[in-house]
Coordinates of C-alpha atoms in Angstrom, one line a residue:
M118 CA 16.8 77.6 19.5
K119 CA 17.9 74.3 18.1
E120 CA 21.2 72.6 19.1
P121 CA 22.1 70.3 16.2
S122 CA 24.4 67.4 16.8
D123 CA 26.2 68.1 13.5
L124 CA 26.3 70.7 10.8
S125 CA 24.7 68.5 8.1
I126 CA 21.9 71.0 7.6
L127 CA 24.4 73.6 6.4
V128 CA 26.6 71.4 4.3
K129 CA 24.7 71.2 1.0
N130 CA 23.1 74.6 1.1
S131 CA 24.4 78.0 0.3
G132 CA 23.9 81.2 2.3
E133 CA 21.7 83.9 0.9
W134 CA 24.8 86.1 0.5
L135 CA 26.2 83.7 -2.1
K136 CA 23.2 83.9 -4.4
G137 CA 24.6 86.8 -6.5
T138 CA 21.2 88.6 -6.6
G139 CA 22.0 91.8 -4.8
P140 CA 22.9 95.3 -6.2
E141 CA 26.2 95.5 -8.1
S142 CA 26.6 91.7 -7.6
D143 CA 28.8 91.3 -10.6
I144 CA 31.5 93.0 -8.6
V145 CA 30.2 93.0 -5.0
I146 CA 29.9 89.6 -3.5
S147 CA 28.5 90.6 -0.1
S148 CA 27.9 93.4 2.3
R149 CA 28.6 92.6 6.0
I150 CA 27.9 94.6 9.1
R151 CA 29.3 93.5 12.5
L152 CA 28.7 94.8 15.9
A153 CA 31.0 94.2 18.9
R154 CA 29.2 94.0 22.3
N155 CA 30.2 93.1 25.8
L156 CA 28.1 92.3 28.8
A157 CA 28.2 94.5 31.9
G158 CA 29.6 92.9 35.0
F159 CA 32.2 90.6 33.2
P160 CA 35.8 91.3 32.3
F161 CA 36.8 91.4 28.6
I162 CA 37.5 87.9 27.2
K163 CA 41.3 88.0 27.6
K164 CA 40.8 88.7 31.3
C165 CA 38.0 86.1 31.7
S166 CA 38.4 82.9 33.7
E167 CA 36.9 79.7 32.2
D168 CA 34.2 80.1 34.8
D169 CA 33.5 83.6 33.5
R170 CA 33.3 82.3 29.9
R171 CA 30.8 79.5 30.8
K172 CA 28.6 82.0 32.7
I173 CA 28.6 84.4 29.7
E174 CA 27.8 81.6 27.3
R175 CA 25.0 80.3 29.5
Q176 CA 23.5 83.7 30.1
V177 CA 23.5 84.6 26.4
R178 CA 22.0 81.2 25.4
T179 CA 19.3 81.4 28.0
R180 CA 18.3 85.0 27.1
L181 CA 18.3 84.3 23.4
E182 CA 16.1 81.3 23.9
A183 CA 13.5 83.7 25.4
L184 CA 13.2 85.5 22.0
P185 CA 10.3 84.0 20.0
A186 CA 11.9 85.0 16.7
W187 CA 14.9 82.8 17.5
N188 CA 13.0 79.5 17.6
E189 CA 14.6 78.3 14.3
I190 CA 18.1 79.5 15.1
Q191 CA 20.8 76.9 15.2
Y192 CA 22.9 77.2 18.4
V193 CA 26.3 75.5 18.0
H194 CA 28.8 75.0 20.8
V195 CA 32.0 75.8 19.0
D196 CA 34.2 74.3 21.7
S197 CA 32.7 70.9 21.2
L198 CA 33.2 70.9 17.4
S199 CA 36.0 69.0 15.6
E200 CA 38.7 71.0 13.9
I201 CA 37.1 70.2 10.5
D202 CA 33.7 71.5 11.7
R203 CA 35.3 74.7 13.0
Q204 CA 37.1 75.2 9.7
F205 CA 33.8 74.6 7.9
L206 CA 32.1 77.4 9.7
V207 CA 35.1 79.7 9.0
E208 CA 35.0 78.9 5.3
R209 CA 31.3 79.6 5.4
Q210 CA 32.0 83.1 7.0
L211 CA 29.7 82.2 9.9
I212 CA 32.5 82.4 12.5
S213 CA 35.9 84.0 12.6
R214 CA 39.3 82.3 12.7
E215 CA 39.8 83.8 16.1
I216 CA 36.9 82.0 17.7
A217 CA 37.7 78.8 15.8
E218 CA 41.2 78.8 17.2
A219 CA 40.4 80.0 20.7
E220 CA 40.1 77.9 23.9
G221 CA 37.3 77.5 26.4
S222 CA 33.5 77.9 26.3
R223 CA 32.3 79.6 23.0
A224 CA 29.4 79.3 20.7
V225 CA 27.6 80.7 17.7
A226 CA 23.9 81.2 16.9
I227 CA 23.1 80.8 13.1
D228 CA 20.1 81.9 11.1
P229 CA 18.9 79.2 8.8
G230 CA 19.3 81.4 5.8
E231 CA 22.8 82.3 7.0
Q232 CA 22.0 86.0 6.8
Y233 CA 23.1 86.5 10.3
S234 CA 25.1 84.9 13.1
V235 CA 26.0 85.8 16.7
M236 CA 29.4 84.6 18.0
V237 CA 29.7 84.2 21.8
N238 CA 33.1 84.6 23.5
E239 CA 35.1 85.7 20.5
E240 CA 37.4 88.8 21.1
D241 CA 34.3 90.4 22.6
H242 CA 31.5 88.6 24.5
L243 CA 29.2 89.1 21.5
R244 CA 30.0 89.6 17.8
I245 CA 26.7 90.1 15.9
Q246 CA 27.0 90.0 12.1
V247 CA 24.6 90.3 9.1
M248 CA 25.6 89.4 5.5
H249 CA 23.6 90.3 2.4
S250 CA 24.2 89.6 -1.3
G251 CA 25.7 92.5 -3.3
L252 CA 26.0 96.1 -2.2
D253 CA 23.2 96.2 0.3
L254 CA 24.5 97.9 3.4
N255 CA 21.4 99.9 4.3
S256 CA 19.2 96.8 4.4
A257 CA 21.9 94.9 6.3
W258 CA 22.1 97.8 8.8
D259 CA 18.3 97.8 9.3
Q260 CA 18.4 94.1 10.1
I261 CA 21.3 94.2 12.5
D262 CA 19.9 97.2 14.3
Q263 CA 16.7 95.3 15.0
L264 CA 18.7 92.2 16.1
D265 CA 20.9 94.3 18.4
D266 CA 17.9 96.0 19.9
A267 CA 16.2 92.6 20.6
I268 CA 19.4 91.2 22.2
E269 CA 19.9 94.4 24.3
G270 CA 16.4 94.0 25.5
E271 CA 17.5 90.8 27.2
L272 CA 21.1 91.5 28.1
L273 CA 22.8 94.5 29.8
Y274 CA 25.6 95.8 27.5
A275 CA 28.8 97.5 28.8
F276 CA 28.2 101.1 27.7
H277 CA 29.8 104.4 28.7
P278 CA 27.9 107.6 28.3
K279 CA 30.9 109.4 26.8
F280 CA 32.7 106.7 24.9
G281 CA 29.8 104.5 23.8
Y282 CA 29.9 100.7 23.7
L283 CA 33.0 99.4 25.4
T284 CA 35.1 96.8 23.4
A285 CA 38.2 94.7 23.9
C286 CA 40.0 96.6 21.1
P287 CA 40.1 100.4 21.3
T288 CA 39.5 100.8 17.6
N289 CA 36.0 99.3 18.1
V290 CA 35.0 101.5 21.0
G291 CA 32.0 103.8 20.3
T292 CA 29.5 102.2 17.9
G293 CA 31.3 98.9 17.9
L294 CA 30.5 98.9 14.1
R295 CA 32.5 97.3 11.4
V296 CA 31.2 97.8 7.9
S297 CA 32.7 95.5 5.3
V298 CA 32.1 94.9 1.6
M299 CA 33.6 91.9 -0.2
L300 CA 34.6 92.7 -3.8
H301 CA 35.7 90.7 -6.8
L302 CA 38.3 92.7 -8.6
P303 CA 40.0 90.7 -11.4
G304 CA 40.0 93.6 -13.8
L305 CA 42.2 95.7 -11.5
V306 CA 44.4 92.8 -10.8
I307 CA 44.9 91.9 -14.5
T308 CA 45.6 95.6 -15.4
Q309 CA 48.0 95.9 -12.4
Q310 CA 46.1 98.8 -10.9
I311 CA 45.0 97.1 -7.7
D312 CA 47.9 98.4 -5.5
K313 CA 47.5 101.9 -6.8
V314 CA 43.8 101.9 -6.0
F315 CA 44.2 100.5 -2.4
R316 CA 47.1 102.9 -1.6
S317 CA 44.7 105.7 -2.2
M318 CA 42.2 104.1 0.2
Q319 CA 44.6 104.2 3.1
R320 CA 44.3 107.9 3.4
I321 CA 40.6 107.7 4.3
N322 CA 40.7 105.3 7.2
V323 CA 39.6 102.1 5.5
T324 CA 41.4 98.8 5.6
V325 CA 41.7 96.0 3.0
R326 CA 41.8 92.3 3.9
G327 CA 41.5 89.0 2.2
L328 CA 38.6 86.6 1.8
Y329 CA 38.6 85.5 5.5
G330 CA 39.3 88.9 7.1
E331 CA 42.1 90.0 9.2
G332 CA 45.5 88.3 8.4
S333 CA 44.1 86.3 5.5
Q334 CA 45.7 86.3 2.0
Y335 CA 44.3 87.8 -1.1
T336 CA 43.0 84.8 -3.1
G337 CA 40.7 84.6 -6.1
D338 CA 40.9 88.4 -6.6
F339 CA 38.7 88.8 -3.5
Y340 CA 39.2 91.9 -1.3
Q341 CA 37.3 93.0 1.8
V342 CA 37.1 96.7 2.3
S343 CA 36.0 98.0 5.8
N344 CA 36.3 101.0 8.1
Q345 CA 39.4 101.1 10.3
V346 CA 38.1 102.8 13.4
T347 CA 34.7 103.5 15.0
L348 CA 35.4 106.0 17.8
G349 CA 34.2 109.5 17.0
H350 CA 31.9 108.4 14.1
T351 CA 28.2 107.7 14.1
E352 CA 26.8 104.5 12.5
R353 CA 25.4 106.6 9.6
E354 CA 28.8 108.3 9.0
L355 CA 30.5 104.9 8.7
L356 CA 27.8 103.4 6.4
T357 CA 28.1 106.5 4.2
M358 CA 31.9 106.4 4.1
V359 CA 32.1 102.8 3.1
G360 CA 28.9 102.3 1.1
E361 CA 28.5 105.6 -0.7
E362 CA 32.0 107.0 -1.0
V363 CA 34.7 104.3 -1.0
V364 CA 33.1 101.2 -2.5
P365 CA 31.3 103.0 -5.4
R366 CA 34.7 104.5 -6.4
I367 CA 36.3 101.0 -6.4
I368 CA 33.4 99.6 -8.4
D369 CA 33.9 102.4 -11.0
Y370 CA 37.6 101.6 -11.2
E371 CA 36.9 97.9 -11.7
R372 CA 34.2 98.6 -14.4
K373 CA 36.7 100.8 -16.3
A374 CA 39.4 98.1 -16.1
R375 CA 37.0 95.5 -17.4
D376 CA 35.9 97.9 -20.3
F377 CA 39.6 98.4 -21.1
L378 CA 40.2 94.7 -21.2
M379 CA 37.2 94.1 -23.5
E380 CA 38.1 97.0 -25.8
K381 CA 41.8 96.3 -26.2
G382 CA 41.9 92.5 -26.1
E383 CA 38.6 90.8 -26.1
Q384 CA 39.9 87.7 -27.9
D385 CA 42.8 87.4 -25.5
L386 CA 40.4 87.7 -22.6
L387 CA 38.1 85.1 -24.1
D388 CA 41.0 82.7 -24.6
D389 CA 42.1 83.3 -20.9
V390 CA 38.7 82.6 -19.4
S391 CA 38.0 79.7 -21.7
R392 CA 41.3 78.1 -20.8
A393 CA 40.4 78.6 -17.1
L394 CA 37.0 76.9 -17.6
G395 CA 38.6 74.1 -19.6
I396 CA 41.1 73.4 -16.8
L397 CA 38.4 73.4 -14.1
S398 CA 36.2 71.2 -16.2
T399 CA 38.8 68.5 -17.1
A400 CA 41.5 68.5 -14.5
R401 CA 42.0 65.2 -12.7
K402 CA 43.3 66.9 -9.5
I403 CA 43.5 70.5 -8.5
S404 CA 44.5 72.5 -5.4
S405 CA 42.3 75.1 -3.7
E406 CA 44.6 77.9 -4.7
E407 CA 44.5 76.9 -8.4
T408 CA 40.7 76.5 -8.1
M409 CA 40.3 80.0 -6.7
H410 CA 42.5 81.5 -9.4
Y411 CA 40.7 79.8 -12.3
L412 CA 37.2 80.3 -10.8
S413 CA 38.0 84.1 -10.6
K414 CA 38.7 84.1 -14.3
V415 CA 35.5 82.2 -15.1
R416 CA 33.4 84.5 -12.9
L417 CA 34.8 87.4 -14.8
G418 CA 34.0 85.7 -18.1
V419 CA 30.4 85.0 -17.1
N420 CA 29.8 88.6 -16.0
L421 CA 31.2 89.9 -19.3
G422 CA 29.1 87.6 -21.4
L423 CA 32.1 85.6 -22.6
I424 CA 30.9 82.3 -21.1
D425 CA 27.4 80.8 -21.5
D426 CA 25.5 78.2 -19.4
V427 CA 27.3 78.9 -16.1
E428 CA 25.4 80.9 -13.4
V429 CA 27.2 83.4 -11.2
A430 CA 25.5 81.7 -8.2
T431 CA 27.1 78.4 -9.2
I432 CA 30.6 80.1 -9.3
N433 CA 30.0 81.8 -6.0
K434 CA 29.0 78.4 -4.4
L435 CA 32.1 76.7 -5.9
F436 CA 34.4 79.3 -4.3
I437 CA 33.2 78.1 -0.9
H438 CA 32.3 74.4 -1.5
T439 CA 35.7 73.6 -2.9
Q440 CA 37.5 74.7 0.2
P441 CA 39.2 71.9 2.3
A442 CA 36.7 71.6 5.1
H443 CA 33.6 71.8 2.8
L444 CA 35.0 69.0 0.5
Q445 CA 35.5 66.8 3.5
K446 CA 32.0 67.5 4.9
L447 CA 30.5 66.8 1.5
Q448 CA 32.3 63.5 1.3
G449 CA 31.5 62.6 4.8
R450 CA 35.1 61.6 5.7
L451 CA 38.6 63.0 6.3
L452 CA 40.7 63.4 3.2
T453 CA 44.4 63.6 2.7
T454 CA 45.7 66.6 0.7
S455 CA 46.1 64.4 -2.4
D456 CA 42.6 63.0 -2.0
R457 CA 41.2 66.5 -1.6
H458 CA 42.8 67.5 -4.9
V459 CA 41.1 64.6 -6.7
E460 CA 37.7 65.1 -5.0
R461 CA 37.8 68.8 -5.7
A462 CA 38.3 68.1 -9.4
N463 CA 35.4 65.7 -9.4
Y464 CA 33.1 68.2 -7.7
L465 CA 34.1 70.9 -10.3
H466 CA 33.3 68.5 -13.1
Q467 CA 29.8 67.9 -11.8
H468 CA 29.0 71.6 -11.6
L469 CA 30.8 72.9 -14.7
R470 CA 30.3 70.2 -17.2
N471 CA 27.9 72.1 -19.5
G472 CA 29.5 75.5 -19.4
G473 CA 31.2 76.9 -22.5
P474 CA 32.4 80.0 -24.2
A475 CA 29.8 82.4 -25.7
D476 CA 29.8 83.3 -29.4
V477 CA 31.9 86.4 -29.9
N478 CA 31.7 88.4 -33.1

């Protein structure tokens, strides 16, 4: 594994999950599967001493280095990163806010294509995650299952024959599996149906979070839908519930909302998305909240054929690259809030300059 001195390799690239090439990618941004695992012989993280944390991190790093397939993996010591670098990895969805804000020895192993990462000493000793573009849970599961088997071949997991994998949070006990799908739902937001749809989801043990997971706000009309508990359910049951029952229903609701908007007010919608593109393309300064709001409208316009010459992959990248830490990494310096607003506008100009409304009969 490689231990880079900085995160420059990641800064100008985009992860595979942002490419917008997966199934249903006009609505589904990404599919993520996460496994929570703990090592036998150590307390859970909240009960660990700093010496325990260092031993866990060292043991995980040493054993992962023994895997030939991990030669190109970047291994980053999160505890040695600056606050900006930690926030950068959170914005990139490679680490959680919990591990970014924690104390003591902690790390993350990152695949060069950013399809998977392994967090060390988060809420659990290991958090393994895989992210794919679009609605692609089965492929993501196949990949994480192989990763988990490879890691388990090197490390002894805490496992109970009756309860399954033991985790710090009781809701993760069993498979330790969290199945999440990130959706872009502007149609349901505009038609004011979003609350009604998600209230119906609460009855079937799924939870809805914002762009950055637990505790994050709903911004840019992005919503993460995931299973609430794992105990008593097999991996296949959880994958089926989220990927074949819940998410397809939400996709259907969103498509109907978009159809309604096009049928009842195409010119109004065209005006709305064109204004959004105009603001993003010409503003001299703009906040991240405004950017997310207007990019959401532009993304909807692109997917409905109302805007030409802008790729969905470009919009997906802009959602991430215009976040505060990304802007500062791209500029190579710390920026005040006011400076970030200016640099964000400049960055948007560079990437949206040629976009425009499509011809509508």
